Amino acid sequence: MSGGGSVFNKYDIIETIDMIEKEHLDIRTVTMGISLLSCVRENAKKTARAVYDTVMRRAEKLVPVAAGLSREYGIPIVNKRISVTPVSLITAGFASDSAKIGRILDKAATELGIDFLGGYSALVHKGTAAYEEEFLKTIPEVLASTERVCSSVNVGSTRSGINMDAVRVMGEAIKQAAQLTAEKDGIGAAKLVVFCNAVEDNPFMAGAFHGVGEADTVINVGVSGPGVVHHALKFAKDADLTDAAEVIKRTAFKITRAGQLIAKEASKRLGARFGIVDLSLAPTPARGDSVAHILEELGLEVVGGHGTTAALAMLNDAVKKGGVMASSRVGGLSGAFIPVSEDIGMIESATAGKITLEKLEAMTCVCSVGLDMIAIPGDTPASTVSAIIADEAAIGMINQKTTAVRIIPAPNKGVGDSVSFGGLLGRAPVMPVHAGSAEKFIGRGGLIPAPIHSFKN
């Protein structure tokens, strides 16, 4: 399976049947990106109407087409999602009324049968305009009052530095989103992610949004295959790490072929541009579908122990090397996710106290994204949440990679308790955070300047 000009045949994926039936291979998401820039009107009510009509028209066939492809090729397609233009960009004239757009997007997603809709987002990595300050204030209420809408905010980049004023605001927003959904273990915070170096073609939630440099309608696909990689490594128990990396590369190639096929076919049938295939290994809470268990198959006694970061670096690199040869367009985040609540191996290690927040932070230096779906005590100060965001953003900024924080201050819960969200969001133990205060540091505000290597021109 080669470049963009190749004609795909369904028999190209016959060898993946065992992966689907026995090893949890699936298409994690088919995500349709939709531009809303043409929907801007003079007020929130008229803009909301235009947004609703546009989303309903462009995505009306997304769910049935995905279901048809799943039946035809025998590949489960777990999620059908939509990403839209960052909403802050289309509500600048009425930012305090932005919530109307969030609610109408939730209505459209519900009627279309979409699992999640991303893009209630803002890009404030170099500074926060007055209208964006108003928009950020609406995020907690929108996440609490909607079921399917997700939000993301980009607070830093290698090119611009880190907007510490926005970092402070987002720590407070995460706390508020959790408190407003206390009866559901703070799920509002689980639908909110704070980025450094956010990418515009990410098909995964909660961070998906449709970039302004994209076509009007684009299809991006994310493939899941931790179980497949884990199974393949079981037949290489005596291999050295060089050979183990080769096994992972070959397996990633096979996984990505399925994603390329579905992405191109979905694009054709929906009349949309084929965007990218995201190579990320996305785990689930199901046993046999864990990134943590891949690392343990490589020889670690338990994920979180010494050697974990090195094993994860090898896995991430091998997945990218194998996957990039199988698709004409690779993008998104592409690597290996390590969400605590969504990975049974991570859940078990965290519950046993074998993996800490600090070790997870170290692991994010070499994997996709960052601190993901981690529950912390509900009484954690907002300034500490902001400091956690700042640490992750610094890793992304200095290392020229995407990093993010999706963390849940579990309302009325402490270390030893747990949260449960169900479905792919899973469950997680409440993990301890460092007791040292970061209030004065976060209170300084301003901009952490971009690193010297940001100058590329």
Short mmCIF file of C-alpha atoms in Angstrom, two decimals:
data_model
loop_
_atom_site.label_atom_id
_atom_site.label_comp_id
_atom_site.label_asym_id
_atom_site.label_seq_id
_atom_site.Cartn_x
_atom_site.Cartn_y
_atom_site.Cartn_z
CA MET A 1 0.00 0.00 0.00
CA SER A 2 1.80 3.06 -1.22
CA GLY A 3 1.29 6.72 -2.05
CA GLY A 4 -1.69 8.92 -2.65
CA GLY A 5 -2.20 7.75 -6.23
CA SER A 6 -2.77 4.11 -5.32
CA VAL A 7 -6.15 2.49 -5.88
CA PHE A 8 -7.31 0.73 -2.76
CA ASN A 9 -8.90 -2.69 -2.85
CA LYS A 10 -10.77 -4.21 0.05
CA TYR A 11 -8.66 -7.35 -0.29
CA ASP A 12 -5.66 -5.27 0.78
CA ILE A 13 -6.84 -5.62 4.36
CA ILE A 14 -7.69 -9.34 4.45
CA GLU A 15 -4.62 -10.02 6.58
CA THR A 16 -6.01 -7.70 9.27
CA ILE A 17 -9.11 -9.82 9.96
CA ASP A 18 -7.50 -11.62 12.89
CA MET A 19 -6.45 -8.26 14.28
CA ILE A 20 -10.06 -7.09 14.23
CA GLU A 21 -11.58 -10.25 15.66
CA LYS A 22 -9.00 -11.12 18.30
CA GLU A 23 -6.77 -8.12 18.99
CA HIS A 24 -9.10 -5.12 19.38
CA LEU A 25 -8.14 -3.42 16.10
CA ASP A 26 -10.64 -0.75 15.16
CA ILE A 27 -10.97 2.61 13.50
CA ARG A 28 -11.19 4.71 16.62
CA THR A 29 -12.72 7.69 14.86
CA VAL A 30 -13.76 9.13 11.55
CA THR A 31 -13.75 12.87 12.19
CA MET A 32 -15.23 15.38 9.77
CA GLY A 33 -13.67 18.83 9.97
CA ILE A 34 -16.05 21.64 9.01
CA SER A 35 -15.20 25.31 8.42
CA LEU A 36 -17.61 27.74 10.08
CA LEU A 37 -15.96 30.92 8.81
CA SER A 38 -18.78 31.52 6.34
CA CYS A 39 -21.33 31.41 9.18
CA VAL A 40 -20.39 34.71 10.83
CA ARG A 41 -23.37 37.06 11.10
CA GLU A 42 -24.08 40.30 12.99
CA ASN A 43 -25.31 38.61 16.17
CA ALA A 44 -25.20 35.33 18.07
CA LYS A 45 -28.71 34.22 17.13
CA LYS A 46 -28.18 34.52 13.38
CA THR A 47 -24.69 33.03 13.57
CA ALA A 48 -26.00 30.08 15.57
CA ARG A 49 -28.65 29.41 12.94
CA ALA A 50 -26.05 29.49 10.16
CA VAL A 51 -23.75 27.20 12.17
CA TYR A 52 -26.53 24.69 12.74
CA ASP A 53 -27.55 24.65 9.06
CA THR A 54 -23.95 24.26 7.88
CA VAL A 55 -23.10 21.40 10.23
CA MET A 56 -26.35 19.57 9.54
CA ARG A 57 -25.92 19.87 5.79
CA ARG A 58 -22.27 18.83 5.55
CA ALA A 59 -22.40 16.03 8.11
CA GLU A 60 -25.85 14.59 7.37
CA LYS A 61 -24.37 11.42 5.82
CA LEU A 62 -21.39 10.96 8.16
CA VAL A 63 -22.95 8.39 10.48
CA PRO A 64 -24.65 6.27 7.77
CA VAL A 65 -21.53 6.33 5.56
CA ALA A 66 -19.35 5.22 8.47
CA ALA A 67 -21.81 2.43 9.29
CA GLY A 68 -21.81 1.32 5.66
CA LEU A 69 -18.02 1.25 5.48
CA SER A 70 -17.85 -0.73 8.70
CA ARG A 71 -20.22 -3.36 7.31
CA GLU A 72 -18.54 -3.48 3.90
CA TYR A 73 -14.97 -3.88 5.14
CA GLY A 74 -15.66 -5.60 8.44
CA ILE A 75 -13.72 -2.99 10.41
CA PRO A 76 -15.39 -1.53 13.51
CA ILE A 77 -15.63 2.27 13.42
CA VAL A 78 -16.07 3.17 17.07
CA ASN A 79 -16.66 6.92 16.92
CA LYS A 80 -18.08 9.38 14.44
CA ARG A 81 -17.01 12.90 15.29
CA ILE A 82 -17.01 16.46 14.02
CA SER A 83 -14.45 19.21 14.50
CA VAL A 84 -15.21 22.83 13.69
CA THR A 85 -13.38 26.13 13.30
CA PRO A 86 -12.32 27.41 16.74
CA VAL A 87 -15.53 29.01 17.93
CA SER A 88 -13.76 32.04 19.42
CA LEU A 89 -12.86 33.09 15.86
CA ILE A 90 -16.48 33.30 14.73
CA THR A 91 -17.87 34.95 17.88
CA ALA A 92 -15.50 37.89 18.22
CA GLY A 93 -18.35 40.35 17.70
CA PHE A 94 -20.49 38.87 20.49
CA ALA A 95 -18.03 36.89 22.62
CA SER A 96 -20.13 37.00 25.79
CA ASP A 97 -22.88 35.19 23.86
CA SER A 98 -20.57 32.44 22.57
CA ALA A 99 -22.40 29.85 24.66
CA LYS A 100 -25.28 30.02 22.17
CA ILE A 101 -22.95 28.57 19.55
CA GLY A 102 -21.81 25.84 21.92
CA ARG A 103 -25.37 24.79 22.64
CA ILE A 104 -26.45 24.80 18.99
CA LEU A 105 -23.42 22.65 18.12
CA ASP A 106 -24.50 20.16 20.79
CA LYS A 107 -28.00 20.12 19.33
CA ALA A 108 -26.63 19.39 15.85
CA ALA A 109 -24.31 16.65 17.14
CA THR A 110 -27.17 14.98 18.99
CA GLU A 111 -29.48 15.04 15.99
CA LEU A 112 -26.76 13.70 13.69
CA GLY A 113 -25.85 10.88 16.09
CA ILE A 114 -22.29 12.16 16.48
CA ASP A 115 -20.32 10.93 19.50
CA PHE A 116 -18.33 14.10 20.16
CA LEU A 117 -17.91 17.52 18.56
CA GLY A 118 -14.67 19.44 19.08
CA GLY A 119 -13.83 23.05 18.43
CA TYR A 120 -15.32 25.11 21.23
CA SER A 121 -11.78 26.38 21.24
CA ALA A 122 -9.47 29.37 21.33
CA LEU A 123 -5.89 29.97 20.20
CA VAL A 124 -4.24 32.34 22.68
CA HIS A 125 -0.63 31.19 22.63
CA LYS A 126 0.87 34.67 22.21
CA GLY A 127 -1.76 36.82 23.83
CA THR A 128 -5.43 37.01 24.74
CA ALA A 129 -7.60 39.55 22.93
CA ALA A 130 -10.52 41.10 24.80
CA TYR A 131 -13.04 38.97 22.92
CA GLU A 132 -11.06 35.84 23.72
CA GLU A 133 -11.05 36.71 27.43
CA GLU A 134 -14.85 36.79 27.25
CA PHE A 135 -14.94 33.55 25.32
CA LEU A 136 -12.75 31.69 27.83
CA LYS A 137 -15.20 32.61 30.60
CA THR A 138 -17.97 30.71 28.79
CA ILE A 139 -16.12 27.39 28.52
CA PRO A 140 -17.04 25.83 31.91
CA GLU A 141 -20.76 26.57 31.54
CA VAL A 142 -20.86 25.26 27.97
CA LEU A 143 -19.14 22.01 28.93
CA ALA A 144 -21.50 21.59 31.88
CA SER A 145 -24.65 22.26 29.86
CA THR A 146 -23.83 20.12 26.80
CA GLU A 147 -23.28 16.39 26.34
CA ARG A 148 -21.09 16.13 23.25
CA VAL A 149 -19.24 19.42 22.87
CA CYS A 150 -15.51 19.44 23.69
CA SER A 151 -13.21 22.38 24.22
CA SER A 152 -9.52 23.06 23.73
CA VAL A 153 -7.31 26.09 24.28
CA ASN A 154 -3.80 26.53 22.91
CA VAL A 155 -1.74 28.51 25.44
CA GLY A 156 1.74 28.17 24.01
CA SER A 157 3.95 27.30 21.08
CA THR A 158 7.62 26.90 20.27
CA ARG A 159 7.40 29.96 18.07
CA SER A 160 5.63 32.28 20.52
CA GLY A 161 6.35 31.09 24.06
CA ILE A 162 3.77 30.42 26.78
CA ASN A 163 0.93 32.81 27.58
CA MET A 164 0.97 32.52 31.37
CA ASP A 165 -2.07 34.76 31.78
CA ALA A 166 -4.05 32.22 29.74
CA VAL A 167 -2.47 29.38 31.74
CA ARG A 168 -3.82 30.95 34.94
CA VAL A 169 -7.30 31.35 33.45
CA MET A 170 -7.37 27.75 32.25
CA GLY A 171 -6.45 26.37 35.66
CA GLU A 172 -9.47 28.19 37.01
CA ALA A 173 -11.65 27.04 34.09
CA ILE A 174 -10.75 23.38 34.67
CA LYS A 175 -11.66 23.66 38.34
CA GLN A 176 -14.97 25.35 37.50
CA ALA A 177 -15.87 22.84 34.76
CA ALA A 178 -15.31 20.00 37.22
CA GLN A 179 -17.36 21.66 39.96
CA LEU A 180 -20.28 22.36 37.61
CA THR A 181 -20.42 18.64 36.78
CA ALA A 182 -19.75 17.34 40.30
CA GLU A 183 -22.65 14.90 40.11
CA LYS A 184 -20.84 13.19 37.20
CA ASP A 185 -17.38 13.06 38.84
CA GLY A 186 -16.32 16.28 37.12
CA ILE A 187 -16.77 15.09 33.55
CA GLY A 188 -16.84 18.69 32.33
CA ALA A 189 -13.07 18.82 32.88
CA ALA A 190 -12.67 15.57 30.92
CA LYS A 191 -14.00 17.41 27.85
CA LEU A 192 -11.43 20.20 28.13
CA VAL A 193 -7.79 20.06 27.06
CA VAL A 194 -5.10 22.74 27.24
CA PHE A 195 -2.41 22.58 24.53
CA CYS A 196 1.00 23.80 23.62
CA ASN A 197 1.72 23.51 19.87
CA ALA A 198 -1.83 22.35 19.06
CA VAL A 199 -2.24 20.76 15.63
CA GLU A 200 -5.06 21.59 13.25
CA ASP A 201 -5.76 18.09 11.89
CA ASN A 202 -6.14 16.09 15.11
CA PRO A 203 -9.12 13.69 14.86
CA PHE A 204 -9.12 12.82 18.58
CA MET A 205 -11.11 14.42 21.37
CA ALA A 206 -11.16 16.56 23.34
CA GLY A 207 -8.60 18.47 21.31
CA ALA A 208 -9.91 18.36 17.74
CA PHE A 209 -10.63 21.60 15.91
CA HIS A 210 -10.76 22.50 12.22
CA GLY A 211 -7.83 24.66 11.17
CA VAL A 212 -8.33 27.89 9.26
CA GLY A 213 -5.86 26.70 6.60
CA GLU A 214 -7.93 23.62 5.80
CA ALA A 215 -10.49 22.98 3.07
CA ASP A 216 -14.17 23.59 3.87
CA THR A 217 -14.81 19.93 4.72
CA VAL A 218 -12.12 17.37 5.55
CA ILE A 219 -12.04 13.76 6.77
CA ASN A 220 -9.38 12.79 9.32
CA VAL A 221 -9.15 9.26 10.69
CA GLY A 222 -7.62 7.87 13.87
CA VAL A 223 -6.74 4.18 14.14
CA SER A 224 -6.43 2.21 17.36
CA GLY A 225 -4.14 -0.80 17.67
CA PRO A 226 -2.47 -1.30 21.07
CA GLY A 227 -3.85 -4.83 21.27
CA VAL A 228 -2.41 -5.70 17.88
CA VAL A 229 1.06 -4.46 18.81
CA HIS A 230 0.92 -6.26 22.16
CA HIS A 231 -0.08 -9.51 20.45
CA ALA A 232 2.72 -9.22 17.88
CA LEU A 233 5.34 -8.69 20.58
CA LYS A 234 4.29 -11.90 22.32
CA PHE A 235 5.91 -13.75 19.42
CA ALA A 236 9.16 -11.84 19.88
CA LYS A 237 9.86 -12.57 23.54
CA ASP A 238 13.50 -13.41 22.94
CA ALA A 239 14.17 -10.59 20.50
CA ASP A 240 16.49 -7.75 21.38
CA LEU A 241 15.07 -4.22 21.31
CA THR A 242 16.24 -3.59 17.75
CA ASP A 243 14.21 -6.53 16.51
CA ALA A 244 11.29 -5.64 18.77
CA ALA A 245 11.20 -2.19 17.16
CA GLU A 246 11.04 -3.86 13.74
CA VAL A 247 8.05 -5.94 14.88
CA ILE A 248 6.29 -2.76 16.01
CA LYS A 249 7.08 -1.02 12.70
CA ARG A 250 5.65 -3.86 10.62
CA THR A 251 2.56 -4.04 12.79
CA ALA A 252 2.00 -0.27 12.63
CA PHE A 253 2.19 -0.49 8.85
CA LYS A 254 -0.64 -3.04 8.77
CA ILE A 255 -2.75 -1.05 11.22
CA THR A 256 -2.33 2.16 9.23
CA ARG A 257 -3.32 0.51 5.93
CA ALA A 258 -6.81 -0.02 7.34
CA GLY A 259 -7.01 3.62 8.36
CA GLN A 260 -5.85 4.85 4.96
CA LEU A 261 -8.48 2.74 3.21
CA ILE A 262 -11.33 3.97 5.41
CA ALA A 263 -10.16 7.58 5.24
CA LYS A 264 -10.05 7.66 1.44
CA GLU A 265 -13.33 5.82 1.00
CA ALA A 266 -15.13 7.98 3.56
CA SER A 267 -13.80 11.15 1.91
CA LYS A 268 -14.97 10.03 -1.51
CA ARG A 269 -18.45 9.05 -0.35
CA LEU A 270 -18.92 12.21 1.71
CA GLY A 271 -17.61 14.59 -0.95
CA ALA A 272 -14.92 15.84 1.42
CA ARG A 273 -11.17 16.31 1.20
CA PHE A 274 -9.05 13.46 2.59
CA GLY A 275 -7.06 15.03 5.38
CA ILE A 276 -4.80 12.67 7.35
CA VAL A 277 -4.49 9.36 9.14
CA ASP A 278 -3.42 9.78 12.76
CA LEU A 279 -1.06 6.98 13.74
CA SER A 280 -1.67 7.27 17.49
CA LEU A 281 -2.08 4.05 19.45
CA ALA A 282 -5.26 4.91 21.34
CA PRO A 283 -6.01 2.51 24.22
CA THR A 284 -9.33 1.66 25.83
CA PRO A 285 -10.24 0.44 29.31
CA ALA A 286 -10.77 -3.04 27.84
CA ARG A 287 -8.24 -5.70 28.79
CA GLY A 288 -5.98 -6.53 25.85
CA ASP A 289 -6.05 -3.00 24.45
CA SER A 290 -3.45 -1.23 26.59
CA VAL A 291 -0.33 0.81 25.76
CA ALA A 292 0.91 0.12 29.29
CA HIS A 293 0.78 -3.61 28.64
CA ILE A 294 2.88 -3.14 25.48
CA LEU A 295 5.59 -1.54 27.59
CA GLU A 296 5.39 -4.41 30.07
CA GLU A 297 5.60 -6.92 27.21
CA LEU A 298 8.92 -5.28 26.32
CA GLY A 299 10.25 -6.35 29.70
CA LEU A 300 9.15 -3.87 32.36
CA GLU A 301 7.78 -5.43 35.53
CA VAL A 302 5.24 -2.62 35.77
CA VAL A 303 4.63 0.57 33.81
CA GLY A 304 5.91 3.51 35.80
CA GLY A 305 9.14 1.80 36.84
CA HIS A 306 12.58 2.80 35.66
CA GLY A 307 12.90 2.11 31.94
CA THR A 308 9.34 3.16 31.18
CA THR A 309 10.30 6.37 29.40
CA ALA A 310 12.88 4.61 27.24
CA ALA A 311 10.44 1.84 26.28
CA LEU A 312 7.78 4.41 25.41
CA ALA A 313 10.22 6.40 23.28
CA MET A 314 11.06 3.28 21.27
CA LEU A 315 7.39 2.37 20.85
CA ASN A 316 6.41 5.86 19.74
CA ASP A 317 9.21 6.12 17.20
CA ALA A 318 8.60 2.66 15.75
CA VAL A 319 4.88 3.33 15.35
CA LYS A 320 5.64 6.49 13.39
CA LYS A 321 8.26 4.85 11.19
CA GLY A 322 5.97 1.97 10.29
CA GLY A 323 2.80 4.01 9.90
CA VAL A 324 4.23 6.74 7.71
CA MET A 325 5.03 4.19 4.99
CA ALA A 326 1.44 2.97 4.88
CA SER A 327 -0.37 6.26 4.33
CA SER A 328 -0.03 9.04 1.81
CA ARG A 329 -0.96 11.61 4.46
CA VAL A 330 0.03 11.22 8.09
CA GLY A 331 -0.75 13.92 10.64
CA GLY A 332 -2.62 14.69 13.80
CA LEU A 333 -0.77 13.63 16.93
CA SER A 334 0.58 10.26 15.74
CA GLY A 335 2.31 8.23 18.41
CA ALA A 336 1.10 6.56 21.59
CA PHE A 337 -1.43 7.96 24.02
CA ILE A 338 -1.00 7.38 27.76
CA PRO A 339 -4.36 8.42 29.24
CA VAL A 340 -4.70 7.04 32.75
CA SER A 341 -8.47 6.50 32.82
CA GLU A 342 -8.64 5.05 29.29
CA ASP A 343 -5.93 2.37 29.59
CA ILE A 344 -6.48 -0.66 31.82
CA GLY A 345 -2.74 -1.06 32.42
CA MET A 346 -2.40 2.57 33.45
CA ILE A 347 -5.48 2.30 35.68
CA GLU A 348 -4.05 -0.70 37.49
CA SER A 349 -0.59 0.79 37.88
CA ALA A 350 -1.94 4.09 39.19
CA THR A 351 -4.30 2.32 41.58
CA ALA A 352 -1.38 0.33 42.98
CA GLY A 353 0.70 3.50 43.35
CA LYS A 354 3.27 2.25 40.83
CA ILE A 355 3.05 5.28 38.56
CA THR A 356 3.06 8.90 39.68
CA LEU A 357 2.14 12.25 38.17
CA GLU A 358 5.83 13.10 38.00
CA LYS A 359 6.66 9.92 36.04
CA LEU A 360 3.76 10.56 33.67
CA GLU A 361 5.16 14.04 33.06
CA ALA A 362 8.55 12.54 32.19
CA MET A 363 6.89 10.10 29.79
CA THR A 364 5.20 12.95 27.93
CA CYS A 365 8.61 14.10 26.71
CA VAL A 366 8.64 11.17 24.27
CA CYS A 367 4.99 10.32 23.53
CA SER A 368 1.91 11.85 22.00
CA VAL A 369 0.35 14.79 23.80
CA GLY A 370 0.80 14.74 27.58
CA LEU A 371 -0.93 14.39 30.93
CA ASP A 372 -4.22 12.87 29.85
CA MET A 373 -7.36 11.87 31.76
CA ILE A 374 -5.76 12.07 35.20
CA ALA A 375 -7.92 12.52 38.29
CA ILE A 376 -6.51 14.62 41.14
CA PRO A 377 -8.02 15.69 44.48
CA GLY A 378 -10.94 18.07 44.14
CA ASP A 379 -9.44 20.54 46.60
CA THR A 380 -6.30 21.01 44.49
CA PRO A 381 -5.82 24.80 44.10
CA ALA A 382 -6.44 26.27 40.67
CA SER A 383 -2.89 27.66 40.77
CA THR A 384 -1.53 24.12 41.06
CA VAL A 385 -3.60 23.01 38.07
CA SER A 386 -2.19 26.00 36.16
CA ALA A 387 1.34 25.05 37.19
CA ILE A 388 0.81 21.52 35.89
CA ILE A 389 -0.32 23.06 32.58
CA ALA A 390 2.75 25.32 32.54
CA ASP A 391 5.11 22.39 33.08
CA GLU A 392 3.59 20.44 30.19
CA ALA A 393 3.57 23.51 27.95
CA ALA A 394 7.27 24.03 28.69
CA ILE A 395 8.06 20.47 27.61
CA GLY A 396 6.19 21.06 24.34
CA MET A 397 7.68 24.48 23.73
CA ILE A 398 11.30 23.44 24.27
CA ASN A 399 11.01 20.10 22.47
CA GLN A 400 8.99 21.43 19.51
CA LYS A 401 6.19 18.92 20.06
CA THR A 402 2.54 18.93 20.97
CA THR A 403 1.85 18.60 24.68
CA ALA A 404 -1.39 18.95 26.57
CA VAL A 405 -3.16 18.59 29.90
CA ARG A 406 -6.56 16.96 30.40
CA ILE A 407 -6.89 16.69 34.14
CA ILE A 408 -9.92 16.26 36.40
CA PRO A 409 -9.95 17.80 39.89
CA ALA A 410 -12.48 15.26 41.22
CA PRO A 411 -15.13 17.17 43.17
CA ASN A 412 -15.40 16.15 46.84
CA LYS A 413 -12.86 13.35 46.37
CA GLY A 414 -9.32 12.73 47.52
CA VAL A 415 -6.45 10.28 47.14
CA GLY A 416 -7.80 6.75 47.52
CA ASP A 417 -11.09 7.57 45.84
CA SER A 418 -11.83 7.05 42.16
CA VAL A 419 -13.87 8.56 39.34
CA SER A 420 -15.85 6.75 36.67
CA PHE A 421 -17.05 8.20 33.38
CA GLY A 422 -18.02 5.04 31.48
CA GLY A 423 -17.38 4.15 27.86
CA LEU A 424 -14.05 5.09 26.33
CA LEU A 425 -13.43 7.71 29.04
CA GLY A 426 -13.13 4.88 31.56
CA ARG A 427 -12.28 5.23 35.23
CA ALA A 428 -9.31 6.41 37.26
CA PRO A 429 -7.96 6.54 40.79
CA VAL A 430 -7.48 9.99 42.30
CA MET A 431 -3.71 10.58 42.23
CA PRO A 432 -1.77 12.76 44.67
CA VAL A 433 -0.23 16.08 43.62
CA HIS A 434 2.78 17.84 45.08
CA ALA A 435 1.82 19.93 48.10
CA GLY A 436 4.12 22.84 47.27
CA SER A 437 2.28 26.04 46.29
CA ALA A 438 2.73 27.61 42.86
CA GLU A 439 0.37 30.52 43.55
CA LYS A 440 3.02 33.25 43.44
CA PHE A 441 4.61 31.81 40.31
CA ILE A 442 1.30 31.62 38.45
CA GLY A 443 0.27 35.01 39.80
CA ARG A 444 3.19 36.69 38.03
CA GLY A 445 1.48 36.24 34.66
CA GLY A 446 3.06 37.57 31.51
CA LEU A 447 4.66 35.54 28.74
CA ILE A 448 7.40 32.94 29.07
CA PRO A 449 9.52 33.91 26.05
CA ALA A 450 10.02 31.51 23.15
CA PRO A 451 13.28 29.52 23.23
CA ILE A 452 16.26 30.64 21.18
CA HIS A 453 15.81 27.76 18.73
CA SER A 454 12.36 29.12 17.78
CA PHE A 455 14.03 31.46 15.27
CA LYS A 456 13.90 29.51 12.02
CA ASN A 457 13.68 32.18 9.31
#
